[in-house]
Structures are given as structure tokens and as C-alpha cells.
XYZ file of C-alpha atoms in Angstrom:
534
model
C 81.431 86.327 82.991
C 79.349 86.609 85.905
C 81.648 84.239 87.808
C 84.618 86.273 86.899
C 83.370 89.901 88.059
C 81.998 87.772 91.165
C 85.810 86.580 91.846
C 86.634 90.218 91.079
C 84.791 92.250 93.431
C 85.558 88.932 96.195
C 89.273 90.117 95.550
C 88.927 93.637 95.507
C 86.778 94.064 98.454
C 89.239 92.278 100.577
C 90.981 95.325 100.556
C 90.178 97.337 103.906
C 90.071 101.363 104.052
C 93.856 102.971 104.607
C 95.022 103.547 107.778
C 95.197 106.885 108.299
C 96.337 106.654 112.330
C 100.360 106.997 113.253
C 102.040 103.867 113.108
C 105.623 103.050 114.112
C 108.101 100.467 113.255
C 111.327 100.218 111.632
C 109.893 99.350 108.206
C 111.906 96.113 107.260
C 110.549 92.704 107.446
C 112.391 89.661 108.313
C 114.596 88.547 105.535
C 112.881 85.376 103.470
C 115.624 85.483 100.679
C 117.887 82.847 101.796
C 121.066 85.644 101.443
C 123.820 85.917 103.611
C 123.576 87.928 107.287
C 124.965 91.079 105.279
C 122.021 91.218 102.888
C 123.739 89.782 99.300
C 122.567 87.752 97.039
C 122.904 84.347 98.147
C 122.515 80.978 96.795
C 119.658 80.251 94.561
C 118.970 84.031 94.388
C 119.802 86.835 92.078
C 119.926 87.010 88.343
C 119.041 89.245 85.724
C 115.465 89.665 85.189
C 113.994 91.170 81.858
C 110.710 93.058 81.742
C 109.096 93.163 78.355
C 106.778 96.303 78.444
C 104.716 97.974 76.451
C 105.721 101.468 76.641
C 108.946 103.634 77.257
C 109.377 105.821 80.103
C 108.822 109.353 79.978
C 111.328 110.359 82.423
C 113.528 109.389 85.301
C 112.253 112.022 88.193
C 109.798 111.062 90.671
C 108.576 114.364 90.694
C 108.461 115.102 87.523
C 106.661 112.343 85.826
C 102.643 110.850 86.036
C 102.689 107.381 83.977
C 102.791 103.759 84.902
C 105.646 102.912 82.843
C 107.867 105.509 84.496
C 106.177 104.716 87.787
C 107.570 101.106 87.954
C 111.146 101.779 87.330
C 111.381 104.793 89.504
C 109.708 102.612 92.176
C 112.807 100.865 92.652
C 115.083 103.750 92.725
C 113.534 106.438 95.340
C 111.516 105.822 98.244
C 108.922 107.631 100.093
C 108.317 108.589 103.609
C 105.288 106.154 104.156
C 104.645 103.099 102.008
C 101.254 101.148 101.156
C 101.669 97.289 101.718
C 99.574 94.826 99.913
C 96.626 95.526 101.908
C 96.679 98.919 101.190
C 97.576 99.912 104.462
C 99.942 102.620 105.643
C 103.569 101.178 106.532
C 106.557 102.665 107.603
C 109.422 104.007 105.001
C 111.977 106.616 104.874
C 110.163 107.391 107.917
C 110.260 104.775 110.752
C 107.448 106.864 113.000
C 105.444 109.427 112.986
C 102.803 111.587 115.224
C 99.904 113.699 114.604
C 100.324 116.954 117.011
C 97.432 118.615 115.950
C 95.162 118.176 113.357
C 97.337 120.552 111.199
C 100.985 119.567 112.073
C 102.544 116.321 111.806
C 106.100 114.923 112.896
C 108.036 112.398 111.020
C 111.037 110.607 112.599
C 113.593 109.588 109.580
C 115.235 105.878 109.706
C 119.178 105.958 111.044
C 121.567 105.151 108.460
C 120.389 105.966 105.330
C 122.570 107.554 101.867
C 121.522 107.811 98.784
C 122.967 106.322 95.765
C 125.499 109.461 95.637
C 126.500 108.842 98.670
C 124.482 111.769 100.731
C 122.696 111.315 103.620
C 119.101 111.338 104.308
C 118.084 114.123 106.703
C 115.407 116.367 107.471
C 116.569 119.325 105.224
C 116.938 116.720 102.397
C 113.011 116.092 102.705
C 112.323 119.639 103.044
C 114.473 120.196 100.095
C 112.259 117.668 98.075
C 109.034 118.745 99.137
C 110.024 122.344 98.558
C 111.449 121.844 94.798
C 107.943 119.466 94.421
C 105.939 122.950 95.213
C 108.062 124.857 93.267
C 105.965 126.908 90.351
C 109.481 126.918 88.668
C 109.525 123.441 88.387
C 105.713 123.097 87.417
C 105.721 119.147 88.957
C 102.663 117.102 88.084
C 103.070 115.951 91.152
C 101.815 118.740 93.130
C 98.404 118.077 93.929
C 99.880 115.705 96.130
C 101.071 118.508 98.227
C 98.573 120.556 98.057
C 97.470 120.893 101.356
C 100.954 121.701 102.877
C 101.586 125.000 104.123
C 105.228 124.873 105.601
C 107.809 121.812 105.728
C 110.586 122.315 108.370
C 113.342 120.607 109.487
C 112.975 120.232 113.425
C 116.327 118.779 113.546
C 118.478 116.252 111.679
C 116.411 113.283 111.671
C 112.454 114.996 112.418
C 110.449 116.787 109.800
C 107.424 118.879 110.871
C 104.592 119.296 107.796
C 102.160 122.081 108.548
C 98.905 122.005 106.787
C 96.526 124.781 105.636
C 94.038 122.486 107.019
C 93.344 119.128 108.326
C 93.648 116.576 105.435
C 92.713 112.755 105.954
C 94.852 111.627 102.684
C 98.438 113.353 104.006
C 100.026 109.685 105.042
C 98.389 108.053 101.846
C 99.971 110.782 99.517
C 103.253 110.743 101.313
C 103.401 107.340 100.181
C 102.787 107.726 96.299
C 106.218 107.659 94.410
C 105.499 110.700 93.255
C 106.541 112.553 96.573
C 109.859 110.313 96.290
C 112.879 111.541 98.208
C 115.725 112.623 95.604
C 119.403 113.285 96.363
C 119.905 116.662 97.455
C 122.771 116.656 94.922
C 120.898 115.992 92.149
C 118.379 118.651 93.003
C 121.089 121.400 93.160
C 122.419 120.599 89.961
C 118.832 120.282 88.486
C 118.296 123.832 89.230
C 121.641 125.153 88.276
C 121.219 123.886 84.436
C 117.793 125.522 84.736
C 119.405 128.629 85.726
C 121.357 128.241 82.332
C 118.195 127.783 80.194
C 117.352 124.026 80.855
C 114.342 122.973 81.568
C 113.191 121.202 85.006
C 114.048 117.495 85.656
C 116.905 117.206 82.288
C 119.843 116.842 84.729
C 117.893 114.366 87.122
C 116.477 112.142 83.956
C 119.837 111.652 83.263
C 121.638 111.131 86.552
C 118.826 109.616 89.033
C 119.477 109.368 92.456
C 117.560 107.966 95.653
C 117.499 105.552 98.318
C 115.934 102.297 96.938
C 116.707 99.006 96.184
C 118.354 99.611 93.098
C 120.355 102.461 91.332
C 120.228 103.446 88.220
C 122.814 102.211 85.396
C 121.601 103.323 81.769
C 118.143 104.446 79.957
C 118.162 103.868 75.921
C 115.111 106.255 74.817
C 112.859 103.845 72.961
C 114.493 100.592 73.847
C 115.315 99.908 77.418
C 116.059 101.254 81.499
C 118.768 99.095 83.371
C 118.729 99.261 87.081
C 121.518 97.199 89.363
C 120.975 96.307 92.623
C 122.421 98.446 95.515
C 124.625 96.786 97.343
C 124.722 99.632 99.941
C 121.259 99.825 100.598
C 119.944 100.660 104.346
C 116.725 97.846 104.558
C 116.924 94.470 103.222
C 118.655 94.197 99.899
C 117.115 93.137 96.780
C 117.927 89.819 95.613
C 118.375 90.706 91.823
C 121.566 91.471 90.502
C 120.029 93.972 87.629
C 116.426 94.767 86.007
C 115.911 95.566 82.400
C 112.753 97.256 81.106
C 112.654 96.686 77.732
C 110.415 98.051 75.816
C 108.654 96.091 73.281
C 105.575 97.354 71.751
C 103.555 95.014 70.089
C 101.710 92.409 72.161
C 102.140 89.503 70.038
C 106.212 90.367 70.450
C 106.299 90.687 74.345
C 104.299 87.063 74.240
C 107.553 85.810 71.924
C 109.821 86.615 73.975
C 108.566 85.010 77.021
C 108.244 81.829 74.990
C 111.581 81.932 73.795
C 112.871 82.851 76.689
C 114.154 86.181 75.682
C 112.226 87.825 78.390
C 111.358 86.979 81.704
C 108.265 89.059 82.015
C 105.575 89.681 79.919
C 103.786 92.531 80.764
C 100.192 93.523 79.178
C 99.278 89.992 77.606
C 95.707 90.828 76.481
C 92.801 88.790 77.624
C 92.518 87.087 74.457
C 95.996 85.539 75.259
C 95.457 83.989 78.422
C 94.878 80.686 77.383
C 98.031 80.813 75.469
C 100.025 81.850 78.430
C 98.588 79.571 80.307
C 98.922 76.358 78.441
C 102.816 77.683 77.672
C 105.617 75.343 78.739
C 108.109 77.474 81.193
C 105.583 80.173 82.095
C 102.272 81.247 83.996
C 99.743 83.534 83.892
C 99.742 86.379 86.598
C 96.473 87.458 87.205
C 95.424 90.604 89.622
C 92.269 92.820 89.923
C 93.156 96.553 89.883
C 92.146 99.776 91.471
C 92.334 101.436 87.876
C 89.737 103.145 85.965
C 89.985 102.679 81.736
C 88.101 105.820 80.349
C 87.445 108.133 77.342
C 87.811 111.468 78.086
C 86.427 114.532 76.316
C 88.055 117.845 75.798
C 85.823 120.347 77.413
C 87.203 123.307 75.898
C 86.178 122.144 72.059
C 82.808 122.640 70.468
C 80.143 120.348 70.627
C 82.005 118.841 73.785
C 81.766 122.011 75.879
C 77.882 120.858 76.006
C 76.913 118.532 78.566
C 73.901 116.832 76.393
C 76.716 115.908 73.971
C 78.948 114.329 76.385
C 75.827 112.367 77.859
C 74.771 111.141 74.391
C 78.503 109.746 73.648
C 78.207 107.958 77.288
C 74.925 106.620 76.686
C 75.605 105.354 73.355
C 78.631 103.336 74.318
C 78.034 99.425 75.581
C 80.293 98.619 77.904
C 79.594 95.047 78.189
C 80.256 95.172 74.381
C 83.888 96.255 75.203
C 84.872 94.101 78.249
C 83.758 90.827 76.168
C 85.316 91.739 72.637
C 88.345 93.967 73.932
C 89.095 92.631 77.537
C 87.472 88.580 77.080
C 85.147 89.775 80.213
C 88.149 90.224 82.212
C 86.924 93.350 83.657
C 83.700 95.036 85.347
C 81.951 98.115 83.675
C 82.232 101.346 85.549
C 79.511 103.689 86.726
C 81.537 106.448 87.605
C 85.276 107.173 87.840
C 86.239 105.486 91.301
C 86.755 101.097 91.647
C 84.913 99.529 94.682
C 87.484 99.116 96.728
C 88.470 102.790 97.008
C 87.681 104.744 100.265
C 84.220 106.439 98.898
C 82.941 104.581 96.669
C 79.188 104.465 96.348
C 77.882 101.522 95.147
C 74.245 102.910 95.283
C 75.210 105.926 92.992
C 73.660 105.244 88.774
C 75.547 105.670 86.182
C 74.405 107.067 82.791
C 72.553 103.679 80.728
C 73.346 102.635 77.655
C 70.524 103.474 75.748
C 70.795 104.874 72.150
C 67.871 106.165 71.763
C 67.632 108.141 74.379
C 71.513 109.454 73.062
C 69.677 110.638 70.030
C 67.304 112.802 71.787
C 70.154 114.550 73.531
C 72.006 115.263 70.373
C 69.187 116.611 68.803
C 68.365 118.948 71.916
C 71.764 120.082 71.443
C 71.694 120.621 67.809
C 73.451 118.069 66.505
C 70.580 115.688 65.046
C 72.997 114.613 61.913
C 75.427 113.855 64.071
C 79.567 115.435 63.704
C 83.026 114.791 62.866
C 85.515 114.161 65.477
C 88.693 112.331 65.949
C 89.836 109.952 69.389
C 93.439 109.430 69.916
C 94.630 106.468 71.591
C 98.571 105.454 72.107
C 99.849 102.045 70.345
C 98.678 99.960 73.808
C 96.398 97.188 71.633
C 93.605 97.105 74.255
C 92.983 100.959 74.146
C 93.150 101.012 70.118
C 90.751 98.499 69.949
C 88.843 100.516 72.134
C 88.846 102.759 70.028
C 87.888 100.999 67.122
C 84.506 99.378 69.084
C 83.899 103.418 70.192
C 84.087 104.232 66.841
C 81.500 101.555 65.318
C 79.270 102.139 68.160
C 79.260 106.085 67.635
C 78.060 105.234 63.909
C 74.525 104.303 65.346
C 74.154 108.158 66.466
C 75.975 109.795 63.245
C 79.058 110.641 65.068
C 81.785 109.694 62.408
C 84.986 109.191 64.175
C 88.412 109.185 63.382
C 91.240 107.452 64.954
C 94.564 108.669 65.875
C 97.119 106.714 67.207
C 100.422 108.416 69.537
C 103.551 107.637 70.615
C 103.397 107.670 74.019
C 105.242 110.746 75.433
C 103.945 112.636 72.399
C 100.558 111.498 73.632
C 100.746 112.607 76.959
C 102.145 115.509 76.217
C 99.971 116.610 73.679
C 96.635 115.548 75.532
C 98.051 117.839 78.972
C 97.994 120.601 76.353
C 94.766 120.025 75.206
C 95.332 119.493 71.733
C 92.621 116.621 71.355
C 88.679 116.216 70.774
C 88.580 112.593 72.413
C 91.135 110.359 74.093
C 91.520 107.089 75.491
C 93.542 106.209 78.655
C 92.882 105.044 82.143
C 93.929 106.347 85.967
C 95.476 104.048 88.597
C 94.099 105.451 92.331
C 97.603 104.892 93.824
C 96.470 105.741 97.497
C 93.306 103.832 97.332
C 91.583 106.892 98.533
C 88.520 109.037 96.305
C 90.910 112.254 96.947
C 93.314 110.619 94.295
C 91.295 109.398 92.359
C 88.820 112.552 91.784
C 90.748 115.603 92.740
C 93.607 114.922 90.218
C 91.137 113.965 87.541
C 88.532 116.603 87.740
C 89.298 119.623 90.010
C 90.108 122.655 88.051
C 93.669 123.508 89.842
C 94.809 119.967 87.774
C 93.959 120.693 84.249
C 96.338 119.675 81.862
C 99.232 117.682 82.966
C 98.522 116.822 86.745
C 95.423 114.698 85.249
C 92.743 116.560 84.223
C 92.978 115.998 80.226
C 89.374 117.026 79.981
C 89.629 120.697 81.355
C 86.560 119.853 83.587
C 86.541 123.345 85.030
C 83.116 123.535 87.483
C 83.230 125.766 90.732
C 80.285 123.496 92.361
C 82.607 120.388 91.967
C 85.708 122.075 93.217
C 84.127 123.213 96.539
C 82.988 119.324 97.202
C 86.198 118.207 96.670
C 87.688 120.551 98.511
C 85.266 120.214 101.537
C 86.624 116.617 101.102
C 89.851 117.143 101.565
C 89.438 119.131 104.822
C 87.160 117.091 106.352
C 88.690 114.505 108.616
C 85.850 112.443 109.688
C 85.538 109.446 107.725
C 81.718 109.183 107.286
C 81.071 113.078 106.621
C 84.205 112.548 103.081
C 82.136 109.283 102.358
C 79.162 111.277 101.882
C 80.912 114.311 100.033
C 82.579 112.167 97.709
C 79.013 110.240 97.196
C 77.477 113.641 96.201
C 80.983 114.487 93.919
C 80.409 111.133 92.115
C 76.553 111.974 91.204
C 77.777 115.402 89.982
C 80.455 113.429 87.750
C 77.906 111.045 86.398
C 75.938 114.476 85.499
C 79.084 116.143 84.093
C 79.681 113.283 82.330
C 83.556 114.823 81.370
C 84.767 111.302 80.734
C 83.188 107.643 79.511
C 83.727 105.879 82.728
C 84.003 102.266 80.399
C 85.432 99.598 83.293
C 87.936 98.117 86.155
C 90.115 95.725 84.134
C 92.357 93.128 85.353
C 96.292 92.990 85.369
C 97.516 90.309 83.030
C 101.279 89.378 82.497
C 103.179 86.394 81.785
C 106.292 85.140 84.048
C 108.727 82.975 83.289
C 108.629 79.696 86.160
C 112.094 80.325 86.195
C 111.315 83.889 88.583
C 110.426 83.787 92.032
C 108.533 86.162 94.256
C 107.181 88.625 91.704
C 104.279 90.417 91.654
C 102.246 93.338 90.773
C 99.982 95.362 93.020
C 96.494 97.098 92.516
C 98.007 100.153 91.391
C 99.829 98.430 88.227
C 103.403 98.621 89.515
C 105.507 95.464 89.750
C 107.017 94.480 92.621
C 110.321 93.108 92.068
C 112.571 93.992 95.534
C 112.295 90.387 96.367
C 112.100 88.804 92.864
C 115.171 86.376 92.078
C 115.260 84.019 88.888
C 115.651 80.199 90.226
C 119.232 78.301 89.333
């Protein structure tokens, strides 16, 4: 267990703080694929990749979703102005370069010759149309917080985008690399607004007709079954190698592994720590194990009694033995979380102390809060096996302090919708700090402006914390930002809106025939250069 934790930390701490300075370049890497000069799939590359995933996507609008299954598909359809490389550093994306005009003004210069899947051309006006849509209250995008600091977006000329900020905002370049700011075709945006005017909901048209500039194009989505993408042979950059990618919904972990064993699927996602040895011993397959910047947690609904009492939340947090969950549910492949941020995230403070595991102290706090005899409550989870097992372990541990917990399992889409609405008591979920910056790890989870769908499903509303998070957003000096985030982490330990359980590793089973596939620290599949060997 100690060895695994050490390796985990060494690997994660190798990631450097995001480079938030302007950079230039064409955003393309040299072709290592063996493809011909036109970028078409060549000998020894290509194929039809099948990925067995644990949950279906929620939607295909990059502005309208906020979950990993959807992001894994969307990542390949749409692109962003900037992007993060494997070391979490900012690199050119649809913007080939940029400059900071002053502390509140940035100019981005777009790549030439970029077209959307429907033939539309990428221009500054299209970028403006996208960012304006994200911030449009009628659309109610759960990604709007990514652009909260933006005052206005202007098209200076055909290829120059000017972003004016309300205040200096250090995470801007990182946020513009987030898939939630992906650029969609102007045609689908216009068609979606039209159906909204006719009484439809935001994203209804886009979910059926997604069009981006990415290396893959949408082919079909059969809800509950699969999503299929095909290679974009007109891609402006280095073209993908695979012919098609199928994201196949296989909810049972054992069934995903069986599909890998039989060759029905090439990749089995979320195999679970208890199946590591099974995959390692499997003929024709290997284990993909990568550290993450994610947090696995159990949240409380602060709108409901008794979770509106901080002492109750602290008591429950102190009654949870995280090591038991890590060893029993994750087979030791994780480290306990002290707070919401993982070690490699900018702003993480190793000196912040989490609430200790102390059952007797937990009982005292419950007594002070008037719940000496405990109470009954529910904990929600979706059907992801580790989350279900975590709920079962917590159910058992809370019996020690007199709390009777009923477990309720919901379908993924309903789970996200109902927790966003605040229908729950307690819930098991996770959050990946996609930008590796404390702003993304804290603001959407805990700021009062982000309650519900954007991420704050605990419904925490604390004016003092809001101010600290706002001040940290406005501060551009890295050391001053770190101090503010240290204060925020200390406050969040005390406020205890959730039980910060662990930072896990991603575990996948991958067929030996699949080459150049990986998963990044944010849990996103890297398939652009993947192919199936002949």
C-alpha cells in the first residue's frame, strides 16, 4: 500500500504548474503514424475501435454537458482555442497564438483553413457566437462558469478574437482548453436557437446534429447502447488513424472485462482494482493504469436537515474510515483525500489538515447537534460498481454512530438531473480537475453561483468562501493565489460540505492490438493517434 501511494505521488507530482503565459506555434505535431503525405490512414493503421464504457453519454453539446462519459465523446468532435498537453501545459489549439494586450484584454489569432464537419468556416465571429451562447442565460449552460470572468468577446477581424475580462483572471488560458468551451458550427447554433424559439429545450438540435472541427465526426447515437464516430478525412491538422470509434455502453464491470477477453471490445473502461491481476494475466490484453487529478467524494445536501448543521456533516466525515474504502473498494490503488484538491493541482496545500477519523468525537458532535440517537437518511449512487461499493461501506460505518442509511441506485442521466435539482440527502460522485488549477477544482463545486448543474450539488452557500474564491480568481500573482487557495481549503475542511474520500487511478483493460491509446490525468481517452494493428 505504501509503495503504491509513493509511486502515485511521484507520478502525479511530475506534472508542472500550468504555463499561463502566451505561446505560439501551429499546434501540430510531426506525423508519427506512417500515414501518407495527405494524412489518410496508411498501412498498419486504422480500424474500428470499440470501447466498452460504464455509462451512456448525457448529450453531444459541448456547452450543455458536464460529465466524463459525454466529455470523452465530445473531446473528439469539437476543439478549443487552447489545449493541454500530456504535462498539463497550455498549447495552441484552434488559436495558433495569442497575446495579453493588458491585464484585462487578450487577443487570439485563429488557425487558417479550419472547417467544421458541415463545411462552415472557422472565423472570429463563430468563436464569438459560441462564447456568447455559453454565457446566454436562456441556454443556461452548466459550463458558463468557465467564462464567468469574461466581459465581452469581439471579432477584431476575420481571424482575430478579442476577449475583454471583468477583472484580471489567471486561469483564462486553462479554461479555454476545457472541452466545455469547445467551438461548434454556427449552423447548428442557429438551428438550435430556432428550435428553442419554437418551444424546444436548449441543445435538442445539437444533441442530434453535432458539428465541430475535430478529428472525428458524429455518425450515430443510440441512447443506452452506443455512440459511433467516424474519422474526419477533411481535418485541418494531423488526421486521426482510426476509421471509426464506438463507445459501447456496458454497465456491468464483469461484462466489460468479458468483452475484452472475447475480443468483442478492444478497451474495457473502469475495470476496478480487484480485476487488475485478471487483466494482467489475460492473453492478448494489457492493463492501462494512470494517476488522476480527480476526487471521489460523498456530498451532503445542505438544503436539507440535518445536513444544514455543520456539526452533523463533520461527525459523518469523522466516522468514515477512508483507508477501509481504499483497501476494500479500490484495492489500495488510491490515496486518501484531505480536501478537494489532488496533490498536482495548482493551489494544493499539503499542510492543510483534513478531519481525522475519530468515531468517539463523531458521536460527541452528533450529541451536540441534538442527534444523540442518530437518524435515518438515504445515500444515492449511480450503477458504477466502485460507487455502489463505497455507499455500502459508508452505510456500514455510519451504523457505528447510529445513522441508518438506505442506499438508492439511479440511472446516470436521472442521477445527474435529480442531484442538480437538490432531491437527494447524500450522494456518491467524483470531480476531475480538468484544468489542473484550483479555480476549476473549487469554484464549480463550492461557489454559491454554481449550485446545481454546474457542480455545486451540495448546495453550499457561504459568503466568506465565495469572497475568497472570487479574490483568488482576480489575483494574478501565483504566490498570492496559493495563499488564498490555502485559506479556501482550510475553510472547506471546516465547512465539510462533503466527505473528501480519495484520489484514485484510472484502470482500463486494453487489447494488445490497440496501439498509441492512452488516458490522461483528467480521465479523457486519447484516441486521435490510436490505431488497431493488422
